[in-house]
Short mmCIF file of C-alpha atoms and ligand atoms in Angstrom, two decimals:
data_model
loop_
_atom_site.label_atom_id
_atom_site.label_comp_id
_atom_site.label_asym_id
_atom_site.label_seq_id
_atom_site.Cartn_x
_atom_site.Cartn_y
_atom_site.Cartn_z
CA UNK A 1415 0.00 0.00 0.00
CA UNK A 1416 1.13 3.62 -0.86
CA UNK A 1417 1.79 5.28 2.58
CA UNK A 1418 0.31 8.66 3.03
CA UNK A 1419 1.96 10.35 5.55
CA UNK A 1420 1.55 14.11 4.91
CA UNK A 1421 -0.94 16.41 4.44
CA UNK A 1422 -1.13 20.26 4.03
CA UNK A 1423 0.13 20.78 7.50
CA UNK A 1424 3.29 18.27 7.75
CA UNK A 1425 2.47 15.04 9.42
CA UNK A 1426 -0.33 14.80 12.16
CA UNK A 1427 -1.37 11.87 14.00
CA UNK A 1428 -2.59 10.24 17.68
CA UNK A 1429 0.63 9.69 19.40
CA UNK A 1430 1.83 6.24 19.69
CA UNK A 1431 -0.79 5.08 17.71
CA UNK A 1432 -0.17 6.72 13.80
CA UNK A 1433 2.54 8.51 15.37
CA UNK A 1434 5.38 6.92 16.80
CA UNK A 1435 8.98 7.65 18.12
CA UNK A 1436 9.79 4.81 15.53
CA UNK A 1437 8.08 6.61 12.15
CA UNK A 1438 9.73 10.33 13.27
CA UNK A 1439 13.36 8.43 13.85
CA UNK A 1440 12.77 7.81 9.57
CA UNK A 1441 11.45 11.60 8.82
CA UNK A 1442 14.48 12.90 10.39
CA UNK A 1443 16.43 10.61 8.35
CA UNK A 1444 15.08 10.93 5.61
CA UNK A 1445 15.38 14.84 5.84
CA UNK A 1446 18.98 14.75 5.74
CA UNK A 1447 18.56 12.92 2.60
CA UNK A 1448 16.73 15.15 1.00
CA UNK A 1449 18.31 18.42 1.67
CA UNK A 1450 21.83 16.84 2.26
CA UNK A 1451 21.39 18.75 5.36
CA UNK A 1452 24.16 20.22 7.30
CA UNK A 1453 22.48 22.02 9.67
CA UNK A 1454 18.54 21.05 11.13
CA UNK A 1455 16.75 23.51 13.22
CA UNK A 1456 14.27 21.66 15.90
CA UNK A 1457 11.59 22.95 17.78
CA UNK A 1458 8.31 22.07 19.93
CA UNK A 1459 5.09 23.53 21.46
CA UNK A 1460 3.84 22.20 24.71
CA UNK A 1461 2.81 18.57 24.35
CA UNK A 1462 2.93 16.17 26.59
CA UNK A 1463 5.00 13.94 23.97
CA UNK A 1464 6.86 16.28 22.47
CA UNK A 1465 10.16 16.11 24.52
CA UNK A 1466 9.81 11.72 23.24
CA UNK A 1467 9.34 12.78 19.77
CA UNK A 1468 11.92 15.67 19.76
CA UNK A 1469 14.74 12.63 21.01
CA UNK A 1470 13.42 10.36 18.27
CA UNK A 1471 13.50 12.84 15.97
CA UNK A 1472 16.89 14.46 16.61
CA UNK A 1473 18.38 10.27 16.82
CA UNK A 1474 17.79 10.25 13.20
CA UNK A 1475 18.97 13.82 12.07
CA UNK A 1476 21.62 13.21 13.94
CA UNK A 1477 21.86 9.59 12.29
CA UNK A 1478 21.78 10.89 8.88
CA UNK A 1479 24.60 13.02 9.31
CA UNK A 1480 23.36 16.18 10.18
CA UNK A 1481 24.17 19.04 13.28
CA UNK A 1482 20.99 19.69 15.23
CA UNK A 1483 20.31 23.30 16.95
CA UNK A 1484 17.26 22.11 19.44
CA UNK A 1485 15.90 25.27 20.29
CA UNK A 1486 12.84 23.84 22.92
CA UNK A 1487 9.12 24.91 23.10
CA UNK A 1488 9.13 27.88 20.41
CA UNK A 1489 5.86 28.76 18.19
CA UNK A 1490 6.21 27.77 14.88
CA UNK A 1491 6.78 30.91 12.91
CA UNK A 1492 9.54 31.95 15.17
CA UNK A 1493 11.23 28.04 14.64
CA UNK A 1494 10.16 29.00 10.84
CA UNK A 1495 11.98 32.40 11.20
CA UNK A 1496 15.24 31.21 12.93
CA UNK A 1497 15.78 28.80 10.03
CA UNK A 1498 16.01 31.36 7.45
CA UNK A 1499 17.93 33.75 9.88
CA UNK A 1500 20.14 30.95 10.66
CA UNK A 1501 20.79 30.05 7.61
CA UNK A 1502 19.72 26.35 8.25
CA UNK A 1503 19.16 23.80 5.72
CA UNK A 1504 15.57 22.28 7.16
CA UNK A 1505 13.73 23.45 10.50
CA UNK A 1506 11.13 20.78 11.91
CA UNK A 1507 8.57 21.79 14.45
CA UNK A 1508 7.08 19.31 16.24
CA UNK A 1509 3.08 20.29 16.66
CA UNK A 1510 -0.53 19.43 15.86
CA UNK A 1511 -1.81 23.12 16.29
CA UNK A 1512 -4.70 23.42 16.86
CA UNK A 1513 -5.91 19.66 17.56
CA UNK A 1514 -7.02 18.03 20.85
CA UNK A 1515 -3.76 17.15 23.01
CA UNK A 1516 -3.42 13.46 21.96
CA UNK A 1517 -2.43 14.39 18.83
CA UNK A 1518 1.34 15.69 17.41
CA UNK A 1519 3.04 16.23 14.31
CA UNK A 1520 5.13 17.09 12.46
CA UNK A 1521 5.68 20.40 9.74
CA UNK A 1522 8.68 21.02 8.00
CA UNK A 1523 10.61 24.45 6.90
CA UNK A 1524 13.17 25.38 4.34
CA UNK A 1525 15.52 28.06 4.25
CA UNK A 1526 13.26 30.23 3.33
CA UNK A 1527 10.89 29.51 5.85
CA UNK A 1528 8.36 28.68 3.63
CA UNK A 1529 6.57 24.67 5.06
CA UNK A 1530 7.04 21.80 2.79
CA UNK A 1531 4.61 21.73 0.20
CA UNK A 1532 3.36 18.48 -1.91
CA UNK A 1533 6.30 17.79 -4.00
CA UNK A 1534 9.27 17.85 -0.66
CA UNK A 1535 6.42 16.16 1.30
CA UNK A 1536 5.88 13.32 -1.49
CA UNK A 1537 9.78 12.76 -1.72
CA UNK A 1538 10.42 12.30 2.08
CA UNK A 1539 7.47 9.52 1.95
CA UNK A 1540 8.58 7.54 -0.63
CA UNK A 1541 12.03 7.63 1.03
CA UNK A 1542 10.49 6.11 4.25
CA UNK A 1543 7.80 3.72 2.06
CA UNK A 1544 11.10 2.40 0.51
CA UNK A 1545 13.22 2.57 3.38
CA UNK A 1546 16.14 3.19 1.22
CA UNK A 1547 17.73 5.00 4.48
CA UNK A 1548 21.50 6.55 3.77
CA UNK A 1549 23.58 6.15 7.62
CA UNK A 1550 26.36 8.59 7.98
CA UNK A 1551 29.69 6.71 8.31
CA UNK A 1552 30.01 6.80 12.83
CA UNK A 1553 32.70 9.47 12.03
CA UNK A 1554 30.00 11.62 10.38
CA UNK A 1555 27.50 11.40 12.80
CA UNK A 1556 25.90 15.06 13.72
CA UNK A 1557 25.99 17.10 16.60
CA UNK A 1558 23.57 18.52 19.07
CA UNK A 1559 23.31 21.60 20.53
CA UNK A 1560 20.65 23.21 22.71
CA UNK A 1561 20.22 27.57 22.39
CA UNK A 1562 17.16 29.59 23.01
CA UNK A 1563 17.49 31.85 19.74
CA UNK A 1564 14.45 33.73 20.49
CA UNK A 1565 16.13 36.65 20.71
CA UNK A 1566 16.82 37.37 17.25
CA UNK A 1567 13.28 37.13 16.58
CA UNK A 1568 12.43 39.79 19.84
CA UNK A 1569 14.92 41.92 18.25
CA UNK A 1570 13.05 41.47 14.14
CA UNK A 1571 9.62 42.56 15.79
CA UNK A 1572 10.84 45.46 17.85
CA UNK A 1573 12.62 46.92 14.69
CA UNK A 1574 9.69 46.06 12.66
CA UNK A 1575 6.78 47.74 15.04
CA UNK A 1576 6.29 50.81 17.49
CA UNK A 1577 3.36 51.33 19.42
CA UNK A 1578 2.83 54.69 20.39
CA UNK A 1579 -0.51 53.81 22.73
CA UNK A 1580 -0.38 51.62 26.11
CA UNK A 1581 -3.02 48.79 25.02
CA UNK A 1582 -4.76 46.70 27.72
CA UNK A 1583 -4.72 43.64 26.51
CA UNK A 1584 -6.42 40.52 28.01
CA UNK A 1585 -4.03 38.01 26.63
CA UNK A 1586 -4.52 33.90 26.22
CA UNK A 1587 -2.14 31.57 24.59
CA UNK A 1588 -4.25 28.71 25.77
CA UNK A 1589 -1.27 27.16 27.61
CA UNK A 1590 0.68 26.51 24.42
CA UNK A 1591 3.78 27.34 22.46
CA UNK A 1592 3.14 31.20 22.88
CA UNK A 1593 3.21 30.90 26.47
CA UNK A 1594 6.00 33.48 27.40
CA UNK A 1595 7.86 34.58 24.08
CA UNK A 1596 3.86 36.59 23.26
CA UNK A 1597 3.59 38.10 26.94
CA UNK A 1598 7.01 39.34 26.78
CA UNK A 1599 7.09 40.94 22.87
CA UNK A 1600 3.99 42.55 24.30
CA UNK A 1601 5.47 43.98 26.98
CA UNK A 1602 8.16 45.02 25.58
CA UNK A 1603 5.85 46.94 23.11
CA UNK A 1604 4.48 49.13 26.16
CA UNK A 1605 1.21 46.93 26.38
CA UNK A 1606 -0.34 46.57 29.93
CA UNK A 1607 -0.78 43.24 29.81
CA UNK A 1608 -2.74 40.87 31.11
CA UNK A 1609 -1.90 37.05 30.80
CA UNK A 1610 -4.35 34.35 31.15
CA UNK A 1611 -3.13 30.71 30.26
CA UNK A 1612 0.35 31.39 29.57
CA UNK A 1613 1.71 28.70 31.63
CA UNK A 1614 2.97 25.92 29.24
CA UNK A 1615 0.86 22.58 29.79
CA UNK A 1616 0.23 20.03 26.76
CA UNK A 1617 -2.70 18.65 28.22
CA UNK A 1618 -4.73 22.29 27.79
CA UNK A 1619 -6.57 22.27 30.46
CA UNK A 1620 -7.93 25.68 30.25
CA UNK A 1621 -9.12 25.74 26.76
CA UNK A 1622 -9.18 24.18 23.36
CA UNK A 1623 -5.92 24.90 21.48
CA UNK A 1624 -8.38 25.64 18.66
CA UNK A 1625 -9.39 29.62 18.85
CA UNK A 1626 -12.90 29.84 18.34
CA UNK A 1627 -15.87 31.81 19.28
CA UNK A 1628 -16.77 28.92 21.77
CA UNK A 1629 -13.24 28.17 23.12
CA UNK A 1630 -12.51 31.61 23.90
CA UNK A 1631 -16.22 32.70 25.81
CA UNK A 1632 -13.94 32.75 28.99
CA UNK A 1633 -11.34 35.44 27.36
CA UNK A 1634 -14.57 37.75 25.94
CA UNK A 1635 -15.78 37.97 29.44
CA UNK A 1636 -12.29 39.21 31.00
CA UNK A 1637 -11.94 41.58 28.17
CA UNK A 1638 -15.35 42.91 28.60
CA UNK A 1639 -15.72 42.65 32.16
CA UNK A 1640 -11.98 44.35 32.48
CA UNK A 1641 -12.90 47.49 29.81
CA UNK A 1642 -9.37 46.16 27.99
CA UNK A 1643 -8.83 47.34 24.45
CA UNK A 1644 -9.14 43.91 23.07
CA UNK A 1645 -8.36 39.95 23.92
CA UNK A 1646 -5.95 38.41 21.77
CA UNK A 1647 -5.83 34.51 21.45
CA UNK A 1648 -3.64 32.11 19.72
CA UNK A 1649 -3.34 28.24 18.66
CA UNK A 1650 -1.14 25.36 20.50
CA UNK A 1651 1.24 26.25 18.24
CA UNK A 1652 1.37 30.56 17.82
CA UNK A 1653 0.85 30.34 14.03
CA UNK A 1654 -2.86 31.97 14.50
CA UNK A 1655 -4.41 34.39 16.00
CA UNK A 1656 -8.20 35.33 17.52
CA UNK A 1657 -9.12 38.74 18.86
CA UNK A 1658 -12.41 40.07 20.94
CA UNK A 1659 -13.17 43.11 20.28
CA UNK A 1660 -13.26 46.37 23.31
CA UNK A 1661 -16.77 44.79 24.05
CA UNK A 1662 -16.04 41.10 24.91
CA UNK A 1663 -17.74 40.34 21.31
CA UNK A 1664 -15.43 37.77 19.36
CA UNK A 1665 -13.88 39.26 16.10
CA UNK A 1666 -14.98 37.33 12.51
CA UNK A 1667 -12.02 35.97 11.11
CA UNK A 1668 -13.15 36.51 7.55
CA UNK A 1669 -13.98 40.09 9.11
CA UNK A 1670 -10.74 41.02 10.50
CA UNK A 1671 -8.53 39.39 7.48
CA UNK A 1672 -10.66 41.57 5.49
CA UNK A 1673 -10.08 44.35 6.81
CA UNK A 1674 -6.59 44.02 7.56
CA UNK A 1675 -5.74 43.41 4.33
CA UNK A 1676 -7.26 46.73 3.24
CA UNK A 1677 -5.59 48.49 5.64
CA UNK A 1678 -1.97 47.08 4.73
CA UNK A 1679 -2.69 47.58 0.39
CA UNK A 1680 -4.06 50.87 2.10
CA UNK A 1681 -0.26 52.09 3.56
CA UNK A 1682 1.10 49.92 0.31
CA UNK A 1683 -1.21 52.33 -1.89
CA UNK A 1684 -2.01 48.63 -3.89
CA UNK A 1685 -0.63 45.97 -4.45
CA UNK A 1686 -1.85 41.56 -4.29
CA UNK A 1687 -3.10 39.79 -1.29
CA UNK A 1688 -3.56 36.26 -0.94
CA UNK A 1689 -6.07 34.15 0.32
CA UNK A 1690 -7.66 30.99 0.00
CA UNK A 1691 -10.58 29.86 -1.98
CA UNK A 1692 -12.32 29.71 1.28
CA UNK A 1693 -12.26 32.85 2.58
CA UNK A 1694 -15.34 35.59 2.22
CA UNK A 1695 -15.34 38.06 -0.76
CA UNK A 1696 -15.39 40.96 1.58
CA UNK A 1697 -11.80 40.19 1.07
CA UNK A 1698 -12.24 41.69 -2.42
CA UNK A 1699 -14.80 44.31 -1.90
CA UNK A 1700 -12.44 45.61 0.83
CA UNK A 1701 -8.80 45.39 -1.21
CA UNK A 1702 -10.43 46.67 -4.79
CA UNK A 1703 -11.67 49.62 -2.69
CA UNK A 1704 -7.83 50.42 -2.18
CA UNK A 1705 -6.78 49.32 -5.84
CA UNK A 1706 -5.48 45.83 -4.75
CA UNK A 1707 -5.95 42.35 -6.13
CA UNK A 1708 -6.72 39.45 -4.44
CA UNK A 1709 -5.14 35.73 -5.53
CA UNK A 1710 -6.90 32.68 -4.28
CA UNK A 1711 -5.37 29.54 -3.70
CA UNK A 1712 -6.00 25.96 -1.98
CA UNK A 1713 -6.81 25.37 1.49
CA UNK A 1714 -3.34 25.59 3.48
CA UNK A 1715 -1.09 27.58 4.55
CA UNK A 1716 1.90 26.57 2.42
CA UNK A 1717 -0.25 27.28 -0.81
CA UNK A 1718 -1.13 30.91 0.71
CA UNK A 1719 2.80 31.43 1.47
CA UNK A 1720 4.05 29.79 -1.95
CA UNK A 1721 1.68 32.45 -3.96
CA UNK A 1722 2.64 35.22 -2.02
CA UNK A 1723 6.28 34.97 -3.05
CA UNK A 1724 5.31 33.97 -6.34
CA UNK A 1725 3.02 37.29 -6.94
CA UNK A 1726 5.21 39.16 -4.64
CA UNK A 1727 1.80 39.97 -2.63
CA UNK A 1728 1.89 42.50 0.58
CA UNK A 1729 -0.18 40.37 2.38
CA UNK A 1730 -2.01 36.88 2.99
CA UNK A 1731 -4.07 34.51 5.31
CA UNK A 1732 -6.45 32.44 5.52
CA UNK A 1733 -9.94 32.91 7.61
CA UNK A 1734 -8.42 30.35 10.33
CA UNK A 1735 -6.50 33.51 11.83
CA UNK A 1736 -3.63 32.27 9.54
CA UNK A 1737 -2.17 35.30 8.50
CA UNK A 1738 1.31 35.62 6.72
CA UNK A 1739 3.69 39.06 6.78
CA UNK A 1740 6.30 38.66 3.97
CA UNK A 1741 8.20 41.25 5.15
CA UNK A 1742 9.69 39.49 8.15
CA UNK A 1743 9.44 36.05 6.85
CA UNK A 1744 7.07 33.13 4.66
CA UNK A 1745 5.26 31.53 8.16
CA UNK A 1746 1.75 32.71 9.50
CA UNK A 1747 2.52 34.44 12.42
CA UNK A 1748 -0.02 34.93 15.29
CA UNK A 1749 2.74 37.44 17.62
CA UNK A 1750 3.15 39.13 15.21
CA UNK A 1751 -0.34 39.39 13.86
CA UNK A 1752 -1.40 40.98 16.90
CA UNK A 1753 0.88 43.23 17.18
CA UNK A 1754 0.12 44.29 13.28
CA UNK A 1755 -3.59 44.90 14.09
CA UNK A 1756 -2.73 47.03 17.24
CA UNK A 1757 -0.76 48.98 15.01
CA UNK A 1758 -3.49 49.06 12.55
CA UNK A 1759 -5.91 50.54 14.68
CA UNK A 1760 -3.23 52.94 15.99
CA UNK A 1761 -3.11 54.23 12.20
CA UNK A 1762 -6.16 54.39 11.55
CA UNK A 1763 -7.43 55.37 14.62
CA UNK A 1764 -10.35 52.77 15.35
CA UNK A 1765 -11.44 50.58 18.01
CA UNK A 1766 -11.61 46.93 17.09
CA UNK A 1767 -15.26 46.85 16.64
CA UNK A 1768 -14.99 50.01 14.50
CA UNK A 1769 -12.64 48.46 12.38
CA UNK A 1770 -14.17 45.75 11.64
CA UNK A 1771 -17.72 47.11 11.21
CA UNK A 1772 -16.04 48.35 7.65
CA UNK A 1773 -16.38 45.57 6.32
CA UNK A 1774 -19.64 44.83 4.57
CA UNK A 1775 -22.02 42.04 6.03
CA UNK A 1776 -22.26 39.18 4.17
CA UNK A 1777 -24.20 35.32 4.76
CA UNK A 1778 -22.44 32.38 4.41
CA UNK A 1779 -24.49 28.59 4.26
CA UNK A 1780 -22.68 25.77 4.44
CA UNK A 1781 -24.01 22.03 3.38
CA UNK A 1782 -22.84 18.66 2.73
CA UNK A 1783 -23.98 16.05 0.86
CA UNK A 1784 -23.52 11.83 1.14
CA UNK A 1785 -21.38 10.35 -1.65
CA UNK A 1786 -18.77 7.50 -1.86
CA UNK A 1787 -15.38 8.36 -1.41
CA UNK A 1788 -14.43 6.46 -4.67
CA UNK A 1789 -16.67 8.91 -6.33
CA UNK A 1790 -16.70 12.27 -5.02
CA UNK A 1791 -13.84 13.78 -6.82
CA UNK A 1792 -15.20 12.06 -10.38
CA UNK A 1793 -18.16 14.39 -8.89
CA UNK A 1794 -16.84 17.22 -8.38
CA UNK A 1795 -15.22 17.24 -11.62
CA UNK A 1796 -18.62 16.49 -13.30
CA UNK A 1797 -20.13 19.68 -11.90
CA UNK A 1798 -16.95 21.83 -12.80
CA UNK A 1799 -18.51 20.74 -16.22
CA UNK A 1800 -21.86 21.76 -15.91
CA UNK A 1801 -22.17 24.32 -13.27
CA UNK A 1802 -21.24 27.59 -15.72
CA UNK A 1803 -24.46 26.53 -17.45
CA UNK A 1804 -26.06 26.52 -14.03
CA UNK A 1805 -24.84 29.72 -13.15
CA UNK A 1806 -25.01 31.61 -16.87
CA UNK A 1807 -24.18 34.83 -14.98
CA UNK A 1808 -20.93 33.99 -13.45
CA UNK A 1809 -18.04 36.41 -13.54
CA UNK A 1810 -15.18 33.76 -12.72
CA UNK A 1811 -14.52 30.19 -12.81
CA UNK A 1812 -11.38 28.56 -10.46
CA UNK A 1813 -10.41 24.59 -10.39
CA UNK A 1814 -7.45 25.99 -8.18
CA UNK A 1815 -9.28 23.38 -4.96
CA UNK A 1816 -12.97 21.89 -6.14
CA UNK A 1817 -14.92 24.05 -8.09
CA UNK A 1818 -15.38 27.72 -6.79
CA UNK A 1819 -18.01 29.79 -9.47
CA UNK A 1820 -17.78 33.85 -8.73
CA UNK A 1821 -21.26 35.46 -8.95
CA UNK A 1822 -22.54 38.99 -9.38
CA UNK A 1823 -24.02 38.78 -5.65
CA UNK A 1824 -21.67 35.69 -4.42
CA UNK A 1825 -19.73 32.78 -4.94
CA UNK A 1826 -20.09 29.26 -4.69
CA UNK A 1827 -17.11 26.36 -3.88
CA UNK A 1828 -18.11 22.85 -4.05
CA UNK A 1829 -15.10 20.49 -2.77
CA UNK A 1830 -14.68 16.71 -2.12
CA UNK A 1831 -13.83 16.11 1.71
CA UNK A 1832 -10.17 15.33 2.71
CA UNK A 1833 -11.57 13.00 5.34
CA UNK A 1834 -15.07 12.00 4.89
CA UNK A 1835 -17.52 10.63 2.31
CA UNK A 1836 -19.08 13.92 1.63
CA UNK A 1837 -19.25 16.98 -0.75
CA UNK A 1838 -18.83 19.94 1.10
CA UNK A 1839 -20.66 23.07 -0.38
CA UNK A 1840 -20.31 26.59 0.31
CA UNK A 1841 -22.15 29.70 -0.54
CA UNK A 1842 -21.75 33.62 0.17
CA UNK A 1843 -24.38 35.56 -0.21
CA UNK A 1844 -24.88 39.93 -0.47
CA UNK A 1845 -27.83 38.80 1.03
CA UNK A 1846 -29.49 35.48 2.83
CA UNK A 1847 -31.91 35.49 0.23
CA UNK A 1848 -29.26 35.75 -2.19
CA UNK A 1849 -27.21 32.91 -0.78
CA UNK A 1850 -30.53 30.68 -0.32
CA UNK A 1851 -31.02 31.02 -3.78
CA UNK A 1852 -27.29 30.36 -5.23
CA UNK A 1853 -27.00 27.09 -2.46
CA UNK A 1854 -30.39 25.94 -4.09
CA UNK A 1855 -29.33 25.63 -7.34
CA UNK A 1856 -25.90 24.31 -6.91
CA UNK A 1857 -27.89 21.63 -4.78
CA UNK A 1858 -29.76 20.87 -7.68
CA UNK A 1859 -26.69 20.84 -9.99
CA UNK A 1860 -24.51 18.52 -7.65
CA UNK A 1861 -28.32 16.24 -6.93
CA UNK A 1862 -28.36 15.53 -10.84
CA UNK A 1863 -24.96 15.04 -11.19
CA UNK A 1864 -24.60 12.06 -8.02
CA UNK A 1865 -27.81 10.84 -9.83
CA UNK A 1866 -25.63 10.41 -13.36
CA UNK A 1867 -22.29 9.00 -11.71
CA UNK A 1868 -24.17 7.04 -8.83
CA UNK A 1869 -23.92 7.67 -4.71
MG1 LIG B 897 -1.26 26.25 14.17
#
């Protein structure tokens, strides 16, 4: 059997069960194969098995030939940063984000801190599916050193940013990789701060390391109960960010990345922004207001970060609080995220809820429908045929993930499922009526079409 390993996001699996010391020993080999690496940058957030994977994973880097720099619990854009500062061949953070604390993983940099996309990815698998490991003679075996480099990324954001207002901030890193490195740039940034959560514990007992509306009802209540300026919130692994607004109310991500965006082609005076196909077309109302474009791209954050150093964009995310800053490096960033939007509002002068309140109101449905997994991506195909027919007034057509059709008052994307036996539909809408009409015919479109090609 072919093995699939990787995904958008690295390697992620239940510890000890898809993911063992054994299987990360042969990454970290098979790393050094594929860069010929000299020098491997390694780094983890706060899980409970992350010291037992770090070992295994340094055993074979070290195995293969290369010198190790283990820089402990970091957030993955400042491990991403560090390589590319560093000038390292490969860094490797071991995380799972944003899932439940069973889970770890693993997500590989290069040199330009940019993650492994599908082509790296698909090498290092077949390397371990073949196990055609290459063992450094014992004279070449690497070495290991352990440095907190943080400091080099301290010193990139205080260059980068001045705040010229003391912003109470409520914040919560949820008790992972963020814990101290966020509470101190903030500081350091004249913030009075507030931290909730910030000691490191992989078992995150406070919160889910996913930032949601739900997972963060405890953090809206401090900020609004406290009259902060805002709450700021990040994943297990600092590489997203959530804010609540000055009145405990928790921020839209399509909202915010909206908005932001508009505000950095804004100070650009144009320029491209990239986002997934995904994300809300506010994200276009709001950057052709300022004479920007927008580029979509696939779900994950590699394809966001590959397209914004192919179009040389100013700016990208995703609406997951994923938001990437090419001028300090190719990684989203949730430090320095926040500390952007602080200094956003500074500019412009708004309170969170102001700011975001630019951005127009839009509905978004959502709906899936049964199919087999051996046929939904024949499926999807099939309506990529037939729904510009469907929709006779579309504007523009993208196969760049599923099938996304732009309208005059919306958009539709219709994609298989990664996971499950489903196709996954979604609709924006100016209005609800709007969107209740567009998801009604595309339901009709993808009915006929599992009719043809069979459930
Ligand atoms: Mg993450």
């Amino acid at each position: 059997m072919k093995l699939k390993l990787f995904g958008s996001s690295g390697v992620r699996g239940v510890v000890n069960a898809d993911l063992t010391p054994i299987l990360v020993t042969k990454i970290g080999l098979a790393i050094t194969m594929l860069v010929k690496a000299k020098k491997v940058l390694v780094a983890r957030d706060t899980r409970v098995s992350g010291q037992m994977l770090e070992d295994a994973l340094v055993s074979g880097l070290l195995a293969g030939g290369a010198n190790v720099s283990c820089v402990g619990v970091m957030p993955t854009p400042v491990l991403a940063y560090l390589t590319m500062k560093l000038k390292a061949d490969a860094g490797v953070m071991i995380t799972a984000s944003h899932n439940p604390p069973q889970y770890n993983g693993i997500k590989i940099f290069d040199k330009d801190s940019i993650s492994y996309g599908d082509e790296k990815q698909g090498k290092i698998e077949k390397i371990i599916e073949r196990e055609s490991f290459r063992f450094a003679e014992w004279q070449g075996i690497g070495n290991v050193s352990h440095a907190n480099e943080s400091g080099l990324y301290v010193e990139t954001i205080a260059k980068a940013v001045e705040l010229g207002k003391k912003w109470r901030v409520i914040l919560d890193p949820g008790c992972g990789a963020a814990y101290s490195l966020a509470p101190a740039i903030l500081k350091s940034l004249g913030c009075k701060l507030t931290a909730i959560n910030s000691q490191p514990d992989g078992f995150f007992p406070a919160r889910s390391p996913e930032p949601s509306a739900e997972s963060l009802k405890s953090l809206a209540n401090i900020v609004r109960e406290s009259g902060a300026d805002v709450g700021i919130a990040y994943d297990g692994d600092g590489d997203r960010v959530a804010f609540i607004d000055e009145k405990g109310v928790f921020v839209d991500f399509d909202r915010v990345l909206a908005a932001y965006a508009a505000y950095v082609l804004k100070r650009k005076q144009r320029g491209v922004v990239v986002t997934n196909v995904e994300a809300s077309m506010r994200i276009e109302k709001m950057a052709e207001a300022q004479g920007g474009k927008v580029v979509r791209t696939r779900v994950g954050d590699v394809y966001v970060s590959e397209a914004i150093k192919q179009h040389k964009a100013v700016f990208g995310g995703e609406p997951c609080g994923a938001w990437i800053h090419p001028k300090i490096h190719y990684c989203p960033d949730g430090i320095f995220s926040s500390v952007m939007l602080l200094k956003a509002l500074e500019d412009e002068g708004k309170r969170l809820s102001k700011f975001v309140a630019e951005t127009p109101v839009y509905e978004t449905l959502r709906k899936n429908i049964p199919c087999k997994n051996e046929a939904k991506y024949r499926i999807v195909d099939k309506v990529g045929e037939g729904i510009k027919a469907a929709f006779p007034e579309h504007m523009e057509y993208s196969a760049v993930d599923g099938v996304r059709l732009s309208l005059k008052n919306g958009w539709i994307l219709v994609r298989a499922s990664g996971t499950e036996p489903l196709i996954r539909i979604t609709v924006e809408g100016e209005s609800l009526k709007a969107a209740k009409e567009i998801m009604k015919k595309g339901v009709m479109l993808i009915n006929k079409v599992v009719g043809k090609v069979g459930k």
